[in-house]
Short mmCIF file of C-alpha atoms and ligand atoms in Angstrom, two decimals:
data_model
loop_
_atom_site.label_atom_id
_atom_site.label_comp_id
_atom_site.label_asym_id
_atom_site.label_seq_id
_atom_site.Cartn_x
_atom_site.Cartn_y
_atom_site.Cartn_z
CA UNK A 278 -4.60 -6.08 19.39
CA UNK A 279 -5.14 -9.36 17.74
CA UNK A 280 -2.18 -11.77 17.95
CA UNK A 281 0.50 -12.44 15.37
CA UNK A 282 0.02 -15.47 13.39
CA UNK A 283 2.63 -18.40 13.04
CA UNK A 284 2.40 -20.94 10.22
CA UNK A 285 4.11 -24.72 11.10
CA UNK A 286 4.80 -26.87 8.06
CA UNK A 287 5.81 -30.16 9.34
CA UNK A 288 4.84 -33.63 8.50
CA UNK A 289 5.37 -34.98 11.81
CA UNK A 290 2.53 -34.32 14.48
CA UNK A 291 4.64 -35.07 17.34
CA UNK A 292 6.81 -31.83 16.16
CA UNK A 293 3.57 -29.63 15.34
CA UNK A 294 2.12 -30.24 18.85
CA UNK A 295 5.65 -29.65 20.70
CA UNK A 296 5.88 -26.39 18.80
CA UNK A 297 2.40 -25.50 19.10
CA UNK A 298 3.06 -26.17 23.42
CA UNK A 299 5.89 -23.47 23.22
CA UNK A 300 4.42 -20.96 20.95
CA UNK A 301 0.78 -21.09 21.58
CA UNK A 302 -0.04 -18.72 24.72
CA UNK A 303 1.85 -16.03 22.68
CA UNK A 304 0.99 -16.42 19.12
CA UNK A 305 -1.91 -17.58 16.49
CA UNK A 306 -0.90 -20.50 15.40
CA UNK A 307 -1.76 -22.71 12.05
CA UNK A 308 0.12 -26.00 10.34
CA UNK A 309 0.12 -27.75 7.67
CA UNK A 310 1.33 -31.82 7.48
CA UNK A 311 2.55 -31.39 3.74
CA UNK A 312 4.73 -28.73 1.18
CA UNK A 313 1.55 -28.10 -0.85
CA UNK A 314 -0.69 -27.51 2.08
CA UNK A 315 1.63 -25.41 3.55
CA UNK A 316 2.05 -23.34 0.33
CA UNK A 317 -1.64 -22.79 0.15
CA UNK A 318 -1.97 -21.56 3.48
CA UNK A 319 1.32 -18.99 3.27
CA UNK A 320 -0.80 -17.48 0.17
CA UNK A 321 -4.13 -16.97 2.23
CA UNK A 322 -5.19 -13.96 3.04
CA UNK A 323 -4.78 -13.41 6.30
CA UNK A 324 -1.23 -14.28 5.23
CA UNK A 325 0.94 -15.57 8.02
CA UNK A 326 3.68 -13.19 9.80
CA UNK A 327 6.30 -15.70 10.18
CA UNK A 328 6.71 -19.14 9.07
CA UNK A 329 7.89 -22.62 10.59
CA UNK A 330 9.20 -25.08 8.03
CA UNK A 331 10.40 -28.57 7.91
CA UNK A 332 13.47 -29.85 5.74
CA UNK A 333 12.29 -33.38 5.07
CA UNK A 334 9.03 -33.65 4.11
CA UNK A 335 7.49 -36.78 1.78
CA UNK A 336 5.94 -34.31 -1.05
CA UNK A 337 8.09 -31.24 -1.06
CA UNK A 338 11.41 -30.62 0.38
CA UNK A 339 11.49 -27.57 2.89
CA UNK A 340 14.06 -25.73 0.30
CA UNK A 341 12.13 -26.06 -2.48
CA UNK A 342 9.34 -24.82 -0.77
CA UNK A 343 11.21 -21.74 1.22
CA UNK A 344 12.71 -20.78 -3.21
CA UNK A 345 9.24 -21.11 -4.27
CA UNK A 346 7.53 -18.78 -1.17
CA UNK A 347 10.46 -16.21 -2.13
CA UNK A 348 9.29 -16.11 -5.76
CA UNK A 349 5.84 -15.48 -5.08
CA UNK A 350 4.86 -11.16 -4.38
CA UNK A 351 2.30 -11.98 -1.87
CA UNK A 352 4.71 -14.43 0.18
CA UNK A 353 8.34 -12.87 -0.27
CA UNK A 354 8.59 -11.11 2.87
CA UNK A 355 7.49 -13.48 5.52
CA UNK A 356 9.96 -14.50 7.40
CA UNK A 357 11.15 -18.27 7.04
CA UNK A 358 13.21 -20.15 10.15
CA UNK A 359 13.76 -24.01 9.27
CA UNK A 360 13.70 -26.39 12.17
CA UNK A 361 15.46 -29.49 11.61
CA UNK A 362 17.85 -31.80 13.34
CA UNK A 363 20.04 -31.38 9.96
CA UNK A 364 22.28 -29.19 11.26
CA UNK A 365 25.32 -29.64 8.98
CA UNK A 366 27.39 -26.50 7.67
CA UNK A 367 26.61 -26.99 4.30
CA UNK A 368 22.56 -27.16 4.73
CA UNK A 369 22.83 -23.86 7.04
CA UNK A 370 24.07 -21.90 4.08
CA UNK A 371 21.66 -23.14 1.81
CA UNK A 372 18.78 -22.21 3.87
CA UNK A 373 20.11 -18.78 4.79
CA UNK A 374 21.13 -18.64 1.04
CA UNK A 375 17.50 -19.39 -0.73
CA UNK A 376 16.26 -16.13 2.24
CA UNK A 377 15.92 -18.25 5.11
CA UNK A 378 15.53 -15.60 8.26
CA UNK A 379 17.12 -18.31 10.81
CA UNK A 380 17.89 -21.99 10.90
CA UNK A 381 16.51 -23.44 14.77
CA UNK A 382 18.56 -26.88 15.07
CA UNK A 383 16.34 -29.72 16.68
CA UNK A 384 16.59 -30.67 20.16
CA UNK A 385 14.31 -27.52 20.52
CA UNK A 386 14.87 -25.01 23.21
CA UNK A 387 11.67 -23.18 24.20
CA UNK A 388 13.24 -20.18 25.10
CA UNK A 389 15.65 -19.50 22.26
CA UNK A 390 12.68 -20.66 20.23
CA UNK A 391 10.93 -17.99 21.36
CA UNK A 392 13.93 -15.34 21.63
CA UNK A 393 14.28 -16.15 17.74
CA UNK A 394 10.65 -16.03 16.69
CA UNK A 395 9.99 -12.47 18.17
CA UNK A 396 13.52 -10.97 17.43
CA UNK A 397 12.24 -12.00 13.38
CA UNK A 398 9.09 -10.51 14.11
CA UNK A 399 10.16 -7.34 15.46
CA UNK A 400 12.38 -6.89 12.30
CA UNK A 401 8.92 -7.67 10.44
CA UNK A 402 6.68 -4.78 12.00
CA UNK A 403 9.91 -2.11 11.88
CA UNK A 404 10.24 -2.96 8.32
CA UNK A 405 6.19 -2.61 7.95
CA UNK A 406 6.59 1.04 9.67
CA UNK A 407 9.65 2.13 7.41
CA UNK A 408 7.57 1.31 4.28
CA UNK A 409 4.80 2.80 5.31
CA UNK A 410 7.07 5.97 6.39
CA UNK A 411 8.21 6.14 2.51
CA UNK A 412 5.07 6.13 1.34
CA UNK A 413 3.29 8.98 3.26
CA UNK A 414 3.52 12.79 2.80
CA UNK A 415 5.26 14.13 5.93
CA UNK A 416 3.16 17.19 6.03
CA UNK A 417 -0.62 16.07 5.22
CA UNK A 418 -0.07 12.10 6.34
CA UNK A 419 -1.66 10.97 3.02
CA UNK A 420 -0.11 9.01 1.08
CA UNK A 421 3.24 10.63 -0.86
CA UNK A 422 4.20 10.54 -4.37
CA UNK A 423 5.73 7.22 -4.37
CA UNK A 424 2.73 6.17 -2.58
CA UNK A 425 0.27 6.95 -5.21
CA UNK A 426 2.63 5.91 -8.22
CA UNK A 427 2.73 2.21 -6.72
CA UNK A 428 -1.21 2.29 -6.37
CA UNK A 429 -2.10 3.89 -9.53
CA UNK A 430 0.51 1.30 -11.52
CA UNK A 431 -1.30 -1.58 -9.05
CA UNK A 432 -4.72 0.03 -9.65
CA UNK A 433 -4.05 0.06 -13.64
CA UNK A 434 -3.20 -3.75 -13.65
CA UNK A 435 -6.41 -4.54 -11.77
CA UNK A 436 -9.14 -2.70 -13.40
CA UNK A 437 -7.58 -3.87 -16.65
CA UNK A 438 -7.69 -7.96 -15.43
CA UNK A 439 -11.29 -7.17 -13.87
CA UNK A 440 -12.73 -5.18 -17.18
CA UNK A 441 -13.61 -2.12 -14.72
CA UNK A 442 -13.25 2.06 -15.21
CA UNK A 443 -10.75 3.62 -13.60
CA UNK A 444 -10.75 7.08 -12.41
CA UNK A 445 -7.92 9.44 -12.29
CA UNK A 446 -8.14 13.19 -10.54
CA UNK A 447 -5.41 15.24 -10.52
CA UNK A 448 -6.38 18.33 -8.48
CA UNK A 449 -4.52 22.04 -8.20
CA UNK A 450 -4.72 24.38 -5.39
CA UNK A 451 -6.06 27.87 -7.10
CA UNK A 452 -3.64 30.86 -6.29
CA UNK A 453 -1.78 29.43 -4.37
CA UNK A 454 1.28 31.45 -4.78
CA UNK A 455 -0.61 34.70 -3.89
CA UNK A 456 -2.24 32.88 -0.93
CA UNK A 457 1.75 31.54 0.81
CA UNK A 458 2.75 35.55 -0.63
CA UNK A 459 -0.03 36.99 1.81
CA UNK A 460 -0.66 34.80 4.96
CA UNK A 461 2.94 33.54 4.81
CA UNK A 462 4.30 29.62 4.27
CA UNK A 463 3.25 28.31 7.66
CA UNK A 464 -0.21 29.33 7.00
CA UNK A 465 0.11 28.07 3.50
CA UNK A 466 0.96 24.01 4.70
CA UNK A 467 -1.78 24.20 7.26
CA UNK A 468 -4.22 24.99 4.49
CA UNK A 469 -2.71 22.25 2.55
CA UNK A 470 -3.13 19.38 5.60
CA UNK A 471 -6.92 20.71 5.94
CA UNK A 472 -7.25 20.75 2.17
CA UNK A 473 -5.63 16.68 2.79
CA UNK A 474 -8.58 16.07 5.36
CA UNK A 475 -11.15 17.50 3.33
CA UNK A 476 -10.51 15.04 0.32
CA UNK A 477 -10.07 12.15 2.57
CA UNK A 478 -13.56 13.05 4.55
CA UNK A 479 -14.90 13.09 0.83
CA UNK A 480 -13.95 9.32 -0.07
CA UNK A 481 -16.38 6.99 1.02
CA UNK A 482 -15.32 3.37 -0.22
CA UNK A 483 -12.83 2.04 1.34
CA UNK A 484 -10.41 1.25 -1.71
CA UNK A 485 -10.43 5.08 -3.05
CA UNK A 486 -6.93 6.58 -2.46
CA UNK A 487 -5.74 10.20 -2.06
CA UNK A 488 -2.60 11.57 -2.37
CA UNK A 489 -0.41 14.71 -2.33
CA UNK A 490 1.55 14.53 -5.58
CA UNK A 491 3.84 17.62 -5.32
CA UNK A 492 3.77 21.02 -3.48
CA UNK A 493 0.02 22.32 -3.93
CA UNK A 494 -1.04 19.29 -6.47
CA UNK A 495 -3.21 16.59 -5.14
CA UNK A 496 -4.46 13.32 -6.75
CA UNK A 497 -7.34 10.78 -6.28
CA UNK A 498 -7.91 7.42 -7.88
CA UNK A 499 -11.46 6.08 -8.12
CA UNK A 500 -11.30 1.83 -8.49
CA UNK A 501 -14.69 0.43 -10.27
CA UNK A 502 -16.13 4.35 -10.62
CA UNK A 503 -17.58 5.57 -13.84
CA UNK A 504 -17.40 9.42 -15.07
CA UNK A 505 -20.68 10.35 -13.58
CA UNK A 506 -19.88 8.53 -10.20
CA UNK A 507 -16.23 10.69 -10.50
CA UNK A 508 -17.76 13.99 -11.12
CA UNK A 509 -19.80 13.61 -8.05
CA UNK A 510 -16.80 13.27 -5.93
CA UNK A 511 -15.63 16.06 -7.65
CA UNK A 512 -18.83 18.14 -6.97
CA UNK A 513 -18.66 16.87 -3.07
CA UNK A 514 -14.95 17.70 -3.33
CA UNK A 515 -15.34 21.36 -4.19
CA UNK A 516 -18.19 21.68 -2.08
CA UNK A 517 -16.79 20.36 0.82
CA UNK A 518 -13.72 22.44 0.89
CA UNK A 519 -16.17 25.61 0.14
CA UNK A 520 -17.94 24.68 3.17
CA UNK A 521 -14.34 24.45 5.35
CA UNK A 522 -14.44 28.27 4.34
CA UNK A 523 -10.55 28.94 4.17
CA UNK A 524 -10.06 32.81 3.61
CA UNK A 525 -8.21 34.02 0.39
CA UNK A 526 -8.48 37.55 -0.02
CA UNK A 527 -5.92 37.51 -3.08
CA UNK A 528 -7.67 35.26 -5.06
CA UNK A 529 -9.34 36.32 -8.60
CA UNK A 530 -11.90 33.45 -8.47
CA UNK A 531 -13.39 33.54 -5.04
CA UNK A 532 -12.54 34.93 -1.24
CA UNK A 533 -12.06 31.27 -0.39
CA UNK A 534 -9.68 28.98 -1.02
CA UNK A 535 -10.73 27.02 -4.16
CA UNK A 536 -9.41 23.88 -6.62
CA UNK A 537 -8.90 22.94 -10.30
CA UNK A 538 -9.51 18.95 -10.81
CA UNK A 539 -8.70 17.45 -14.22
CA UNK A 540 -10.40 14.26 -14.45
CA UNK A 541 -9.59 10.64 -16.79
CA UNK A 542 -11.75 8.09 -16.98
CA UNK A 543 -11.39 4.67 -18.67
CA UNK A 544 -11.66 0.71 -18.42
CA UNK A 545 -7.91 0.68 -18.70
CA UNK A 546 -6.93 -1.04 -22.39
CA UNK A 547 -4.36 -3.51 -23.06
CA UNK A 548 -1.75 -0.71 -24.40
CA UNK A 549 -2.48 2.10 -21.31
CA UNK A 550 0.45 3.10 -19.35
CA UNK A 551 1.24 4.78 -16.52
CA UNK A 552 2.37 7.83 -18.12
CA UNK A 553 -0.46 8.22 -20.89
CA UNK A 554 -3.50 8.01 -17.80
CA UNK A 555 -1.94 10.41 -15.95
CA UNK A 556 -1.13 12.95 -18.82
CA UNK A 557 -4.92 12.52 -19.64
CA UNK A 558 -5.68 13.81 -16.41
CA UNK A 559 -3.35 16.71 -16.44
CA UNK A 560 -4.83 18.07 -19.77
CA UNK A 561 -8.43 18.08 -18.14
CA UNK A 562 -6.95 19.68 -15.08
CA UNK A 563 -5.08 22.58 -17.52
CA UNK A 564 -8.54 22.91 -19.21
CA UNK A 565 -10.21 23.92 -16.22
CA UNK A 566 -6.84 26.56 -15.15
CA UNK A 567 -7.11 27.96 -18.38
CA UNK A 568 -10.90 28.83 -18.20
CA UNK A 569 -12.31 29.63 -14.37
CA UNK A 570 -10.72 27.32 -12.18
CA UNK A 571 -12.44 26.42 -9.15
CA UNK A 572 -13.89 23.60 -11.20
CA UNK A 573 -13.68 20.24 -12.69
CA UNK A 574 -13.09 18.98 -16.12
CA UNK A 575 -13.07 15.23 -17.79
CA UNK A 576 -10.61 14.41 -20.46
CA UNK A 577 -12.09 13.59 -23.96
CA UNK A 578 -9.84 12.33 -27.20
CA UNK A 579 -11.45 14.77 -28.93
N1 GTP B 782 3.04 26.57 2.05
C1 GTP B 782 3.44 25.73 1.11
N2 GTP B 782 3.48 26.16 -0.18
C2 GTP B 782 3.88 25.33 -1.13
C3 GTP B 782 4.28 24.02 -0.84
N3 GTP B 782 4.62 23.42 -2.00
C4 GTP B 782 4.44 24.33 -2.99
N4 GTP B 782 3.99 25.50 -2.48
C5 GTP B 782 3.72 26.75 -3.17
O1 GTP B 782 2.65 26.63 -4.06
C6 GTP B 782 2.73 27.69 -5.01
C7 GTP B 782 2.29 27.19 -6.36
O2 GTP B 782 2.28 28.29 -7.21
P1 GTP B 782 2.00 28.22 -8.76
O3 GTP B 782 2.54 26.94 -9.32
O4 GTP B 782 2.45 29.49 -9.37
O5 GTP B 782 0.45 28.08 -8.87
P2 GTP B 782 -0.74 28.96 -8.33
O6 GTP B 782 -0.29 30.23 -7.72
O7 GTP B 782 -1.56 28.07 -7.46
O8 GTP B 782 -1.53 29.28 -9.64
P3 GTP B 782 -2.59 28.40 -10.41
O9 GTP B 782 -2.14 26.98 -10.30
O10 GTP B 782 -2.57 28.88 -11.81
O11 GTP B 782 -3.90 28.62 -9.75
C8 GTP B 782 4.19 28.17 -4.99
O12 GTP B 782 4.24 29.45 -4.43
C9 GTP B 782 4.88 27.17 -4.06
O13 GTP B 782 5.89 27.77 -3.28
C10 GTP B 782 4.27 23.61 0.53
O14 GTP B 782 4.59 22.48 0.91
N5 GTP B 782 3.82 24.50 1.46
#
């Protein structure tokens, strides 16, 4: 497991290295000797988990640095504790007040150091795990509703700033009323969580995204993917879950278990939204329900 990762911003060496002595067997650890170093380092990817900071410093006061990391998305949540020998009432409620985690008064004490540092980053990785938890389906493990609304609004945003297509799938679960009516519900989820496994197996880049939307409904998002790259995945999709051979005796379109996939594609425009990409989507999808199912379909204007 690699090691959390501490960030110091101090402008005193003597401090760095004492903190560095305490914290070093246990954690990462990187500093910075100014406020503008130190910012640029908190934005790096990897970002830091927890952060160190100084009050007086010669080019940016700690606070001002601590309001600034709380504005910015991609350093918000890490954890700031100030160390300083300015232990006064009124500079206490400051720090906690601009979303300081703790405020370690100077002479240091290794061990409450320490006691402090992990208790913050134990609150970190529980936090990490309950986000995580509202974002996945409980039954397939994929990635929930909420989940995919976040990404696709993220995903939107991105291919629009980088002038790249987008792809959308929403996909439907053929029959499936008749198939819960005759093999019964429990039957019915365990299709759905091998249906979940199939589409993941399916995705091969690393920044596609699957997931289950609502009862039997499904979706994918395709970063960087044009239509013909899309309908492949579609092609694989179908294919692949025709090769998992799930019995459906009570379906019209086949004795296996089979999918409709309505399919958008676009470099995302200026004046796209949310709502407008995803109803595109969900008109190719009722295109194919309407015809055969157990096929895909890519929205046109026309
Ligand atoms: N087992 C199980 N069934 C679910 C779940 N969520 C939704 N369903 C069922 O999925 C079925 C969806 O039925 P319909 O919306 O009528 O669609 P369909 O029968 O697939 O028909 P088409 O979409 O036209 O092919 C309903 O019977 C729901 O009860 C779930 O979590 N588990």
């Amino acid at each position: 497991m690699c090691r959390e990762e501490i960030l110091i911003i101090d402008d005193d060496p003597v401090q760095i290295r004492i903190l560095c002595n305490i914290l070093g067997d246990d954690f990462a650890i990187r500093f910075a000797t100014s406020g503008k170093e130190g910012k640029e380092l908190a934005s790096t990817f990897p970002r830091p988990d927890l952060i160190l900071l100084d009050i007086n410093m010669p080019d940016m006061n700690g606070f001002q640095l601590c309001r600034e990391l709380k504005t910015i998305e991609a350093t918000k949540n890490i954890p700031i504790l100030f160390v300083s020998g300015r232990i006064d009432d009124a500079d206490q409620l400051l720090a906690f007040n601009i979303g300081a985690a703790d405020f370690i008064p100077k002479p240091i004490s290794p061990s409450v150091l320490k006691a402090r540092v992990k208790t913050q980053l134990e609150l970190v990785s529980k936090n990490k795990a309950l986000e995580e938890l509202a974002f996945t389906d409980g039954l397939t493990h994929i990635a929930n509703r909420r989940g995919f609304d976040k990404r696709l609004a993220d995903e939107i945003r991105r291919m629009m700033r980088d002038g790249k297509a987008l792809s959308l799938m929403i996909i439907d679960v053929d029959n499936f009323k008749s198939f819960n009516d005759h093999y019964g519900h429990t039957v019915g989820d365990d299709c759905l969580k091998s249906i979940a496994q199939v589409m993941k197996k399916t995705l091969s880049r690393a920044t596609d995204f699957v997931a289950r939307i609502g009862g039997e409904e499904f979706a994918i998002i395709l970063p960087d993917s044009d239509v013909e790259q899309s309908c492949l995945v579609a092609q694989n999709l179908l294919s692949n879950l025709a090769d998992k051979n799930i019995p459906h005796c009570q379906s019209a379109q086949s004795d296996r278990v089979t999918l409709s996939i309505g399919i958008t594609n676009q470099v995302p425009a200026k004046d796209l939204n949310y709502e407008q990409f995803f109803k595109q989507a969900d008109q190719a999808l009722y295109q194919v329900k309407r015809s055969s199912k157990n096929g895909y379909a890519v929205f046109s204007e026309s």
